[in-house]
GROMACS .gro file of C-alpha atoms in nm:
model
  191
    1LEU     CA    1  10.927  10.486   8.418
    2ALA     CA    2  10.836  10.075   8.382
    3GLN     CA    3  10.616  10.114   8.661
    4ARG     CA    4  10.420  10.369   8.522
    5VAL     CA    5  10.366  10.189   8.234
    6GLN     CA    6  10.275   9.863   8.423
    7HIS     CA    7  10.020  10.115   8.622
    8TRP     CA    8   9.875  10.215   8.276
    9VAL     CA    9   9.859   9.918   8.086
   10LEU     CA   10   9.679   9.803   8.408
   11ALA     CA   11   9.431  10.098   8.403
   12VAL     CA   12   9.310  10.078   8.055
   13LEU     CA   13   9.277   9.652   8.040
   14PHE     CA   14   9.102   9.736   8.418
   15VAL     CA   15   8.868   9.966   8.233
   16LEU     CA   16   8.799   9.718   7.918
   17LEU     CA   17   8.731   9.428   8.166
   18ALA     CA   18   8.450   9.592   8.335
   19LEU     CA   19   8.349   9.773   8.075
   20THR     CA   20   8.244   9.444   7.879
   21GLY     CA   21   8.190   9.246   8.155
   22PHE     CA   22   7.925   9.380   8.369
   23PRO     CA   23   7.747   9.419   8.047
   24MET     CA   24   7.725   9.097   7.958
   25LYS     CA   25   7.638   9.012   8.337
   26PHE     CA   26   7.340   9.237   8.312
   27ALA     CA   27   7.228   9.165   7.958
   28GLU     CA   28   6.882   9.253   8.052
   29HIS     CA   29   6.916   9.643   8.116
   30THR     CA   30   6.905   9.858   7.846
   31TRP     CA   31   7.266  10.053   7.949
   32ALA     CA   32   7.424   9.649   7.895
   33ARG     CA   33   7.243   9.640   7.563
   34MET     CA   34   7.432   9.985   7.456
   35VAL     CA   35   7.760   9.935   7.583
   36ILE     CA   36   7.744   9.595   7.386
   37ASP     CA   37   7.664   9.780   7.078
   38ALA     CA   38   7.915  10.015   7.163
   39PHE     CA   39   8.156   9.729   7.087
   40GLY     CA   40   8.025   9.589   6.808
   41GLY     CA   41   7.778   9.337   6.914
   42LEU     CA   42   7.793   9.027   7.166
   43TYR     CA   43   8.099   8.902   6.976
   44TRP     CA   44   8.343   9.127   6.945
   45ALA     CA   45   8.236   9.230   7.377
   46ARG     CA   46   8.328   8.876   7.446
   47THR     CA   47   8.641   8.899   7.241
   48VAL     CA   48   8.742   9.188   7.402
   49HIS     CA   49   8.683   9.072   7.735
   50HIS     CA   50   8.871   8.744   7.700
   51TRP     CA   51   9.181   8.901   7.524
   52SER     CA   52   9.220   9.172   7.765
   53GLY     CA   53   9.181   8.845   8.080
   54MET     CA   54   9.491   8.731   7.875
   55ALA     CA   55   9.650   9.078   7.860
   56LEU     CA   56   9.629   9.162   8.205
   57MET     CA   57   9.762   8.798   8.338
   58ALA     CA   58  10.092   8.838   8.116
   59GLY     CA   59  10.079   9.167   8.226
   60PHE     CA   60  10.082   9.035   8.599
   61ALA     CA   61  10.348   8.767   8.496
   62CYS     CA   62  10.583   9.022   8.347
   63HIS     CA   63  10.519   9.209   8.682
   64LEU     CA   64  10.625   8.944   8.850
   65VAL     CA   65  10.932   8.868   8.645
   66TYR     CA   66  10.985   9.251   8.724
   67VAL     CA   67  11.010   9.182   9.053
   68LEU     CA   68  11.215   8.911   9.071
   69TRP     CA   69  11.491   9.102   8.794
   70THR     CA   70  11.465   9.377   9.100
   71ILE     CA   71  11.515   9.142   9.407
   72GLN     CA   72  11.867   8.986   9.140
   73GLN     CA   73  11.965   9.332   9.037
   74ARG     CA   74  11.994   9.422   9.452
   75ARG     CA   75  12.146   9.112   9.540
   76ARG     CA   76  12.429   9.177   9.271
   77ALA     CA   77  12.464   9.521   9.422
   78ALA     CA   78  12.507   9.382   9.782
   79ALA     CA   79  12.712   9.131   9.671
   80ALA     CA   80  12.932   9.381   9.448
   81ALA     CA   81  12.924   9.602   9.779
   82GLY     CA   82  13.084   9.272  10.007
   83HIS     CA   83  12.763   9.223  10.140
   84ALA     CA   84  12.596   8.827  10.073
   85VAL     CA   85  12.205   8.863  10.148
   86SER     CA   86  11.962   8.595  10.055
   87PHE     CA   87  11.695   8.588   9.807
   88TYR     CA   88  11.441   8.594  10.106
   89ARG     CA   89  11.616   8.840  10.300
   90THR     CA   90  11.624   9.107   9.997
   91LEU     CA   91  11.249   9.004   9.871
   92THR     CA   92  11.147   9.147  10.245
   93ALA     CA   93  11.338   9.439  10.212
   94LEU     CA   94  11.162   9.594   9.910
   95PRO     CA   95  10.896   9.884   9.955
   96MET     CA   96  10.588   9.731   9.903
   97TRP     CA   97  10.624   9.408  10.143
   98VAL     CA   98  10.444   9.428  10.483
   99SER     CA   99  10.730   9.449  10.715
  100PRO     CA  100  10.682   9.379  11.108
  101THR     CA  101  10.735   9.719  11.128
  102ASP     CA  102  10.430   9.814  10.922
  103VAL     CA  103  10.212   9.631  11.116
  104LYS     CA  104  10.378   9.812  11.460
  105LYS     CA  105  10.231  10.114  11.284
  106MET     CA  106   9.955   9.967  11.144
  107GLY     CA  107   9.846   9.907  11.534
  108GLN     CA  108   9.918  10.284  11.589
  109GLN     CA  109   9.708  10.371  11.343
  110LEU     CA  110   9.417  10.175  11.474
  111ALA     CA  111   9.486  10.354  11.805
  112TYR     CA  112   9.550  10.706  11.653
  113LEU     CA  113   9.200  10.615  11.546
  114ALA     CA  114   9.056  10.512  11.807
  115MET     CA  115   9.169  10.844  12.018
  116MET     CA  116   9.395  10.630  12.215
  117ARG     CA  117   9.702  10.819  12.063
  118LYS     CA  118   9.763  11.171  12.001
  119THR     CA  119   9.981  11.147  11.689
  120ARG     CA  120   9.941  10.958  11.350
  121PRO     CA  121  10.238  10.736  11.271
  122THR     CA  122  10.459  10.813  11.020
  123TYR     CA  123  10.533  10.578  10.733
  124GLY     CA  124  10.838  10.537  10.475
  125ARG     CA  125  10.764  10.591  10.128
  126PHE     CA  126  10.415  10.326  10.103
  127SER     CA  127  10.168  10.310  10.436
  128ILE     CA  128  10.033  10.043  10.477
  129LYS     CA  129   9.751  10.060  10.309
  130GLU     CA  130   9.917  10.100   9.978
  131LYS     CA  131  10.091   9.775  10.036
  132PHE     CA  132   9.765   9.621  10.106
  133GLU     CA  133   9.604   9.737   9.811
  134TYR     CA  134   9.920   9.656   9.568
  135ILE     CA  135   9.880   9.289   9.769
  136GLY     CA  136   9.510   9.284   9.643
  137VAL     CA  137   9.600   9.338   9.256
  138PHE     CA  138   9.821   9.026   9.300
  139TRP     CA  139   9.468   8.839   9.517
  140GLY     CA  140   9.214   8.973   9.274
  141THR     CA  141   9.470   9.000   8.970
  142THR     CA  142   9.505   8.591   9.040
  143LEU     CA  143   9.080   8.522   9.141
  144LEU     CA  144   9.010   8.660   8.801
  145GLY     CA  145   9.232   8.518   8.574
  146LEU     CA  146   9.212   8.139   8.727
  147THR     CA  147   8.799   8.162   8.728
  148GLY     CA  148   8.805   8.333   8.420
  149LEU     CA  149   8.994   8.077   8.259
  150MET     CA  150   8.779   7.850   8.378
  151LEU     CA  151   8.441   7.993   8.287
  152TRP     CA  152   8.590   8.051   7.920
  153GLY     CA  153   8.692   7.703   7.877
  154GLU     CA  154   8.387   7.591   8.062
  155GLN     CA  155   8.382   7.219   7.839
  156LEU     CA  156   8.658   7.168   7.941
  157VAL     CA  157   8.643   7.232   8.311
  158SER     CA  158   8.345   7.033   8.320
  159HIS     CA  159   8.538   6.734   8.189
  160VAL     CA  160   8.774   6.763   8.484
  161PHE     CA  161   8.570   6.933   8.762
  162GLY     CA  162   8.162   6.861   8.850
  163GLY     CA  163   7.935   7.150   8.713
  164ARG     CA  164   7.925   7.310   9.045
  165VAL     CA  165   8.237   7.437   9.044
  166LEU     CA  166   8.168   7.622   8.725
  167ASN     CA  167   7.906   7.791   8.936
  168ILE     CA  168   8.122   7.880   9.254
  169ALA     CA  169   8.422   8.022   8.953
  170LEU     CA  170   8.145   8.247   8.855
  171ILE     CA  171   7.959   8.330   9.178
  172ALA     CA  172   8.398   8.432   9.278
  173HIS     CA  173   8.409   8.607   8.948
  174THR     CA  174   8.133   8.810   8.980
  175TYR     CA  175   8.201   8.919   9.287
  176GLU     CA  176   8.565   8.971   9.302
  177ALA     CA  177   8.474   9.181   8.966
  178PHE     CA  178   8.220   9.371   9.188
  179LEU     CA  179   8.477   9.420   9.470
  180ALA     CA  180   8.745   9.569   9.241
  181VAL     CA  181   8.576   9.835   9.059
  182ILE     CA  182   8.414   9.940   9.407
  183HIS     CA  183   8.785   9.968   9.575
  184VAL     CA  184   8.926  10.114   9.222
  185GLY     CA  185   8.627  10.369   9.142
  186ILE     CA  186   8.593  10.489   9.504
  187LEU     CA  187   8.885  10.414   9.695
  188HIS     CA  188   9.162  10.367   9.452
  189ILE     CA  189   9.100  10.720   9.296
  190ILE     CA  190   9.002  10.907   9.577
  191ASN     CA  191   9.288  10.843   9.783
   0.00000   0.00000   0.00000
């Protein structure tokens, strides 16, 4: 249940961020004006975008706490069974962690796709594709969150860093957002 709630919160925030972010990026287009007007104008579209981004980062932090709590629960269960398990070993035993076996099976999958192997490898609960997608959410949320904060607080950032950093942040924010929308809109939903 906790994972489903986290997923749907992520989905709703993702849609809000895309619906408010892209019209601001492409403000010269008619469709962008219509979307901005649907949010009540530029002020409200920006406000929804900024606070949805903050909520996404808060949700990301909550997910990290959830992962750490899961690790701690598994370590306690192992200790109760008389097995001392390290934090690292418990972390790498989580189902979404890419293991050496996954890397081996990824090689087998490539061999299968290149017709060098007759059978497709079998995976556990999650395939390597799903694990990389999960890692992508970590990467994307971190990059979009940091660059978004930099762009939101541009006056403070420009006192600490040169103006070129804001240009780089804008480019990174834009292209990562494009990548996320394309990936989610095409690959994730279809898969």
